Coordinates of C-alpha atoms and ligand atoms in Angstrom, one line a residue:
M1 CA -33.7 -30.3 74.6
T2 CA -37.4 -30.6 73.8
D3 CA -39.0 -30.6 70.4
D4 CA -41.1 -27.6 71.3
D5 CA -38.2 -25.5 72.6
P6 CA -39.3 -21.9 71.7
L7 CA -35.6 -20.8 71.3
F8 CA -35.2 -23.2 68.4
E9 CA -38.3 -22.3 66.4
P10 CA -37.3 -20.5 63.2
I11 CA -38.4 -16.9 62.8
E12 CA -38.6 -14.3 60.1
L13 CA -37.4 -10.9 61.2
G14 CA -38.6 -8.9 58.2
E15 CA -36.5 -10.3 55.3
L16 CA -34.2 -12.1 57.7
R17 CA -35.0 -15.8 57.9
C18 CA -33.4 -17.0 61.1
R19 CA -33.2 -20.7 61.9
N20 CA -33.5 -20.1 65.6
R21 CA -34.3 -17.3 68.1
V22 CA -30.9 -17.1 69.7
V23 CA -29.4 -13.8 68.6
M24 CA -25.8 -12.9 69.2
A25 CA -25.9 -9.4 70.6
P26 CA -23.5 -6.7 69.4
M27 CA -20.2 -6.6 71.2
T28 CA -17.3 -4.2 70.7
R29 CA -14.1 -6.2 70.9
S30 CA -11.5 -3.7 69.6
R31 CA -9.6 -6.0 67.3
A32 CA -9.8 -4.1 64.1
A33 CA -6.6 -3.7 62.1
P34 CA -5.2 -0.3 60.9
G35 CA -7.6 1.2 58.4
D36 CA -10.4 0.1 60.8
L37 CA -10.5 -3.2 58.9
V38 CA -11.8 -6.5 60.1
S39 CA -9.4 -9.4 59.5
D40 CA -9.0 -13.2 59.7
L41 CA -9.6 -12.9 63.5
H42 CA -13.1 -11.6 62.9
V43 CA -13.8 -14.3 60.2
A44 CA -12.9 -17.0 62.8
Y45 CA -14.7 -15.3 65.7
Y46 CA -18.0 -14.7 63.9
G47 CA -17.7 -18.0 61.8
A48 CA -17.5 -20.0 65.1
R49 CA -20.8 -18.4 66.2
A50 CA -22.7 -18.6 63.0
D51 CA -25.3 -21.1 64.2
A52 CA -26.9 -18.2 66.1
G53 CA -30.3 -17.4 64.4
L54 CA -28.8 -13.9 63.8
I55 CA -25.5 -12.3 64.5
V56 CA -25.4 -8.6 65.2
T57 CA -21.8 -7.4 64.8
E58 CA -19.9 -5.2 67.1
G59 CA -20.6 -1.5 66.8
T60 CA -19.2 -0.3 63.5
Q61 CA -18.7 3.4 62.5
P62 CA -20.5 4.6 59.4
S63 CA -17.9 7.4 58.8
I64 CA -14.6 8.6 60.2
H65 CA -16.5 11.0 62.4
G66 CA -18.5 8.2 63.9
K67 CA -15.4 6.6 65.5
G68 CA -14.6 7.2 69.1
Y69 CA -12.9 4.2 70.6
C70 CA -9.7 2.6 69.5
R71 CA -9.7 -0.4 67.0
T72 CA -13.4 -0.4 66.2
P73 CA -14.1 -1.4 62.6
G74 CA -15.5 0.9 60.0
L75 CA -17.9 0.5 57.0
H76 CA -17.3 3.5 54.9
D77 CA -14.7 2.6 52.3
A78 CA -14.0 -0.1 49.7
A79 CA -11.3 -1.8 51.7
Q80 CA -13.6 -2.2 54.6
V81 CA -16.3 -3.6 52.4
A82 CA -13.9 -6.2 51.0
A83 CA -12.7 -7.1 54.5
W84 CA -16.3 -7.5 55.9
R85 CA -17.1 -9.6 52.8
T86 CA -14.8 -12.3 54.1
V87 CA -16.8 -12.3 57.4
T88 CA -20.2 -12.4 55.8
D89 CA -19.2 -15.1 53.4
R90 CA -18.0 -17.3 56.3
V91 CA -21.2 -16.8 58.2
H92 CA -23.4 -17.5 55.2
A93 CA -21.4 -20.6 54.3
A94 CA -22.3 -21.9 57.7
G95 CA -26.0 -21.1 57.1
G96 CA -26.1 -18.1 59.4
R97 CA -27.5 -14.6 59.1
I98 CA -25.5 -11.4 60.0
V99 CA -26.4 -7.7 60.3
V100 CA -23.9 -5.0 61.0
Q101 CA -24.6 -2.6 63.9
L102 CA -24.0 1.0 62.8
M103 CA -22.6 2.9 65.7
H104 CA -21.8 6.6 65.5
V105 CA -20.5 7.5 68.9
G106 CA -21.1 11.2 68.6
R107 CA -19.6 12.9 71.6
V108 CA -18.4 9.7 73.3
A109 CA -15.0 10.0 71.5
S110 CA -11.4 10.9 71.9
R111 CA -9.5 12.6 69.2
Y112 CA -6.6 10.2 70.0
N113 CA -8.7 7.4 68.7
K114 CA -9.7 8.9 65.3
P115 CA -8.0 10.4 62.2
V116 CA -6.9 14.0 62.5
E117 CA -9.4 15.1 59.9
A118 CA -12.4 13.5 61.8
R119 CA -14.6 15.7 63.9
T120 CA -16.4 15.0 67.1
V121 CA -20.0 16.0 66.7
A122 CA -23.2 15.9 68.8
P123 CA -26.6 17.6 69.1
S124 CA -25.1 20.2 71.4
A125 CA -21.7 21.3 72.5
V126 CA -21.9 19.5 75.8
A127 CA -19.1 17.1 76.7
A128 CA -19.9 13.6 78.1
R129 CA -18.4 13.5 81.6
V130 CA -16.7 10.1 81.0
Q131 CA -13.2 9.0 80.2
M132 CA -12.1 6.5 77.6
Y133 CA -9.0 4.4 76.9
T134 CA -6.8 5.5 74.0
D135 CA -3.8 3.5 72.7
D136 CA -1.8 6.7 72.3
A137 CA -2.4 8.5 75.5
G138 CA -4.0 6.2 78.0
M139 CA -7.2 7.3 79.7
Q140 CA -8.6 10.6 78.3
D141 CA -11.6 12.8 78.9
C142 CA -14.1 12.7 76.0
D143 CA -13.8 15.5 73.5
L144 CA -15.9 18.6 73.7
P145 CA -18.1 18.0 70.7
E146 CA -19.2 20.5 68.0
A147 CA -22.9 21.0 67.9
L148 CA -24.2 19.9 64.5
S149 CA -25.8 22.7 62.5
L150 CA -29.2 22.2 60.9
A151 CA -27.5 22.0 57.5
E152 CA -25.1 19.3 58.7
I153 CA -27.7 16.9 60.1
P154 CA -28.8 15.6 56.7
R155 CA -25.2 14.8 55.9
V156 CA -24.8 12.7 59.0
V157 CA -28.0 10.9 58.2
D158 CA -26.6 10.3 54.7
E159 CA -23.4 8.8 56.2
Y160 CA -25.6 6.1 57.8
A161 CA -27.4 5.5 54.5
Q162 CA -24.2 5.2 52.5
S163 CA -22.9 2.8 55.1
A164 CA -26.0 0.7 54.8
R165 CA -25.6 0.6 51.0
L166 CA -22.0 -0.6 51.6
A167 CA -23.3 -3.2 54.1
R168 CA -25.3 -4.8 51.4
E169 CA -22.2 -4.7 49.1
A170 CA -20.3 -6.4 51.8
G171 CA -22.8 -9.2 52.0
F172 CA -24.6 -8.2 55.2
D173 CA -28.2 -9.3 55.5
G174 CA -29.1 -6.0 57.0
V175 CA -28.2 -3.3 59.5
E176 CA -29.0 -2.4 63.0
L177 CA -29.1 1.2 64.1
H178 CA -27.3 1.6 67.5
A179 CA -29.6 4.0 69.3
A180 CA -28.6 3.0 72.8
S181 CA -25.5 3.3 75.1
G182 CA -25.4 7.1 75.0
Y183 CA -24.1 7.3 71.4
L184 CA -25.2 9.8 68.8
P185 CA -28.9 8.9 68.3
M186 CA -29.4 8.6 72.1
Q187 CA -27.6 11.9 72.5
F188 CA -30.4 13.5 70.5
L189 CA -33.0 11.5 72.4
A190 CA -31.8 12.3 75.9
S191 CA -32.7 15.7 77.4
N192 CA -29.3 16.3 79.1
S193 CA -27.2 16.0 76.0
N194 CA -29.7 17.8 73.7
A195 CA -30.0 21.5 74.4
R196 CA -31.2 22.4 70.9
R197 CA -34.0 24.8 70.4
D198 CA -34.8 23.9 66.8
A199 CA -36.8 21.0 65.3
Y200 CA -34.3 18.4 66.8
G201 CA -34.6 19.5 70.4
G202 CA -37.2 20.2 73.1
A203 CA -40.3 18.1 72.9
A204 CA -40.0 14.3 72.7
A205 CA -41.0 14.1 69.1
N206 CA -38.3 16.6 68.3
R207 CA -35.6 14.7 70.2
A208 CA -36.6 11.6 68.4
R209 CA -36.5 13.2 65.0
F210 CA -32.8 12.4 64.3
A211 CA -33.2 8.7 64.9
V212 CA -36.4 8.6 63.0
E213 CA -34.8 10.3 60.0
V214 CA -31.8 7.9 60.1
M215 CA -34.3 4.9 60.2
E216 CA -36.2 6.4 57.2
A217 CA -32.9 6.8 55.3
L218 CA -31.8 3.2 56.1
C219 CA -35.1 1.8 55.0
T220 CA -35.1 3.8 51.8
T221 CA -31.6 2.6 51.0
I222 CA -31.8 -1.1 51.7
G223 CA -35.5 -1.8 52.4
A224 CA -37.2 -1.8 55.8
G225 CA -37.2 -5.6 56.0
R226 CA -33.5 -5.5 56.5
V227 CA -33.3 -2.8 59.1
G228 CA -33.5 -3.1 62.9
I229 CA -32.9 -0.6 65.7
R230 CA -31.5 -1.1 69.3
I231 CA -32.7 1.0 72.2
C232 CA -32.3 1.0 76.0
P233 CA -34.7 3.6 77.5
A234 CA -33.3 5.5 80.4
N235 CA -29.9 3.9 80.5
P236 CA -27.5 6.5 82.0
F237 CA -24.4 4.8 80.4
N238 CA -22.1 7.4 78.9
D239 CA -23.6 10.3 80.8
V240 CA -27.0 10.6 79.2
A241 CA -30.1 11.4 81.3
D242 CA -33.7 11.7 80.1
A243 CA -36.3 13.3 82.2
E244 CA -39.2 11.6 80.4
P245 CA -38.1 8.3 78.9
D246 CA -41.6 6.9 78.4
L247 CA -42.5 9.9 76.3
T248 CA -39.2 9.9 74.5
Y249 CA -39.3 6.3 73.4
G250 CA -43.0 6.3 72.7
A251 CA -42.3 9.2 70.3
L252 CA -39.4 7.3 68.7
L253 CA -41.3 4.1 68.2
D254 CA -44.5 5.9 67.0
G255 CA -42.3 7.8 64.6
I256 CA -40.9 4.6 63.0
A257 CA -44.1 2.5 63.3
W258 CA -45.1 3.1 59.6
L259 CA -41.8 1.9 58.3
G260 CA -42.4 -1.8 59.0
I261 CA -38.8 -2.6 60.0
A262 CA -37.4 -6.1 60.5
Y263 CA -37.1 -6.0 64.3
L264 CA -36.8 -3.9 67.5
H265 CA -33.9 -4.8 69.8
V266 CA -34.7 -3.8 73.3
I267 CA -32.3 -3.8 76.3
R268 CA -34.0 -4.0 79.7
S269 CA -34.2 -0.6 81.3
P270 CA -32.1 -0.1 84.4
L271 CA -34.9 2.2 85.6
R272 CA -37.0 0.0 87.9
R273 CA -40.3 1.7 87.2
L274 CA -39.9 1.5 83.5
D275 CA -40.7 -1.8 81.8
A276 CA -38.9 -1.3 78.5
F277 CA -40.2 -4.5 77.0
A278 CA -43.9 -3.6 77.7
L279 CA -43.3 -0.1 76.4
A280 CA -41.9 -1.6 73.2
R281 CA -44.9 -3.9 72.8
R282 CA -47.3 -0.9 73.2
H283 CA -45.6 1.2 70.5
F284 CA -44.2 -1.4 68.1
G285 CA -46.1 -4.0 66.1
G286 CA -43.2 -6.0 64.7
P287 CA -40.9 -8.6 66.2
I288 CA -39.0 -7.7 69.4
V289 CA -35.6 -9.1 70.3
L290 CA -35.1 -9.0 74.1
N291 CA -31.8 -8.4 75.8
D292 CA -29.9 -8.2 79.1
G293 CA -29.1 -10.8 81.6
F294 CA -31.0 -13.7 80.0
H295 CA -30.0 -17.4 80.2
G296 CA -31.6 -20.3 78.5
D297 CA -34.6 -20.8 80.8
T298 CA -35.5 -17.2 81.2
A299 CA -35.2 -16.6 77.5
R300 CA -37.6 -19.5 76.8
A301 CA -40.0 -18.2 79.4
A302 CA -40.0 -14.7 78.0
I303 CA -40.7 -16.0 74.5
R304 CA -43.4 -18.3 75.8
A305 CA -45.0 -15.5 77.7
G306 CA -45.0 -13.3 74.6
V307 CA -42.7 -10.7 76.0
G308 CA -40.6 -10.9 72.8
E309 CA -40.1 -13.1 69.8
A310 CA -36.3 -13.7 70.2
V311 CA -33.6 -13.1 72.8
S312 CA -30.1 -11.9 72.3
F313 CA -27.1 -12.9 74.4
A314 CA -23.9 -11.0 74.6
R315 CA -21.6 -12.1 77.4
H316 CA -22.5 -15.8 77.2
F317 CA -21.2 -15.8 73.6
I318 CA -17.7 -14.6 74.6
G319 CA -16.6 -17.8 76.3
N320 CA -19.0 -20.1 74.5
P321 CA -18.5 -20.1 70.8
D322 CA -20.9 -23.0 70.7
L323 CA -23.5 -21.2 72.9
V324 CA -26.4 -22.3 70.6
R325 CA -25.5 -26.0 71.1
R326 CA -25.0 -25.5 74.8
L327 CA -28.4 -23.9 75.2
R328 CA -30.1 -26.5 73.1
D329 CA -28.6 -29.4 74.9
G330 CA -28.5 -27.9 78.4
L331 CA -24.7 -28.0 78.6
P332 CA -22.8 -25.9 81.2
L333 CA -21.7 -22.4 80.2
A334 CA -18.1 -21.2 80.4
G335 CA -17.1 -17.7 81.8
F336 CA -14.6 -15.3 80.3
D337 CA -11.6 -13.1 81.2
R338 CA -12.7 -9.5 81.3
H339 CA -9.1 -8.3 81.0
T340 CA -8.9 -9.4 77.4
L341 CA -12.3 -8.1 76.3
Y342 CA -10.8 -5.2 74.4
T343 CA -7.2 -6.2 73.8
P344 CA -5.8 -6.7 70.3
G345 CA -5.1 -10.1 68.9
P346 CA -6.5 -13.6 69.3
K347 CA -6.0 -14.0 73.1
G348 CA -9.4 -13.9 74.8
Y349 CA -11.0 -13.8 71.5
L350 CA -10.4 -17.0 69.6
D351 CA -9.1 -19.3 72.4
Y352 CA -12.3 -20.2 74.1
P353 CA -13.0 -23.8 73.0
A354 CA -16.2 -25.3 72.0
L355 CA -17.2 -28.4 74.0
P356 CA -16.1 -31.6 72.4
L357 CA -18.8 -33.5 70.6
A358 CA -20.1 -36.5 72.6
Ligands
FMN401 C1 -17.6 -6.6 75.8 C2 -18.9 -6.0 75.5 C3 -19.0 -5.1 74.4 C4 -20.3 -4.6 74.0 N1 -20.4 -3.8 72.9 C5 -21.6 -3.4 72.5 C6 -21.8 -2.8 71.2 O1 -20.8 -2.6 70.4 N2 -23.0 -2.4 70.8 C7 -24.1 -2.6 71.7 O2 -25.2 -2.2 71.3 N3 -24.0 -3.2 72.9 C8 -22.8 -3.6 73.3 N4 -22.7 -4.3 74.5 C9 -23.9 -4.6 75.3 C10 -24.4 -6.0 74.9 O3 -24.8 -6.1 73.6 C11 -25.6 -6.4 75.9 O4 -26.6 -5.4 75.7 C12 -25.2 -6.5 77.3 O5 -24.0 -7.2 77.5 C13 -26.3 -7.3 78.1 O6 -26.5 -8.5 77.5 P1 -26.0 -9.9 78.2 O7 -26.6 -10.0 79.6 O8 -26.5 -11.0 77.3 O9 -24.5 -9.9 78.2 C14 -21.4 -4.8 74.8 C15 -21.3 -5.7 75.9 C16 -20.1 -6.3 76.2 C17 -20.0 -7.2 77.4

């Protein structure tokens, strides 16, 4: 540890005052209870990691229609607000900051994983050619989605806004829009999943319109200083493909530039020729949180070089609840068992120990 360790300088991401620049990246862990409720498991899990400068929760559906996987938590009713409150209280009691990641999966969904009255919607009626696990029927193809009508789009935007309002009621410091991983906002952004011929399809600015409108609604509802967005330009995950990612993400970031949001969370692009971090810098004036494959030294180097202002870690946080201390003190990092990433219960979730204090 050195006194001038850039990972441990405090930072303000909009209204979010973070005591260090180690961000816990969002991770779906599929432990929600019936009713899509978080529980004591989540209180213990997030509470143990509260010394991160900022925790971004697992992807959380803003409506019943936004659910696609099994056992993901929701944030759209009073019981879910009360349950999340126990998590945010624990994190705040430990001096941490926590935002909820709003994840509407759109067409990456199986009807086996959602209530019967929930719909599977997307920009166009084009199925994602991927399979997903369901508790009731094993591996299943994703549903063929219904294309959202022009009249329905503002209602989906409003689902996000209402969820953001509930996030503040639940004690969250803010929200992060999940616009990566091939979920609903990225289905609008990508040219293979968006075949619309109206104002939401075609040119890059049109494909970006949905995500821009959601960001505007989130900022209007809880204030721009409490809103972030996560992107991963040109990631093909969940069967999205974009013929012109530079233009698409330039249009998105230009579209939200005036909002003055808290931060931009950028995942390294798998497309070799595309430097997503540099693209983010060109089109975004606020703080950038970098992600994907970092360890302590590369994170420090990236902050020192001005690539981004903070770095998020996902996998290292699984087996290292005390990751922040380990990074600070140069202690070895533990691995994790991938077989228990998404299984219910505490195994593989709460049983990774912190290192004993010297
Ligand atoms: C188990 C697991 C679940 C994940 N769930 C989410 C999620 O809900 N939302 C999201 O934006 N990214 C999710 N990711 C991606 C991570 O946030 C991160 O981008 C990725 O793991 C690369 O960062 P890392 O090298 O620090 O692990 C998940 C990753 C893992 C390993």
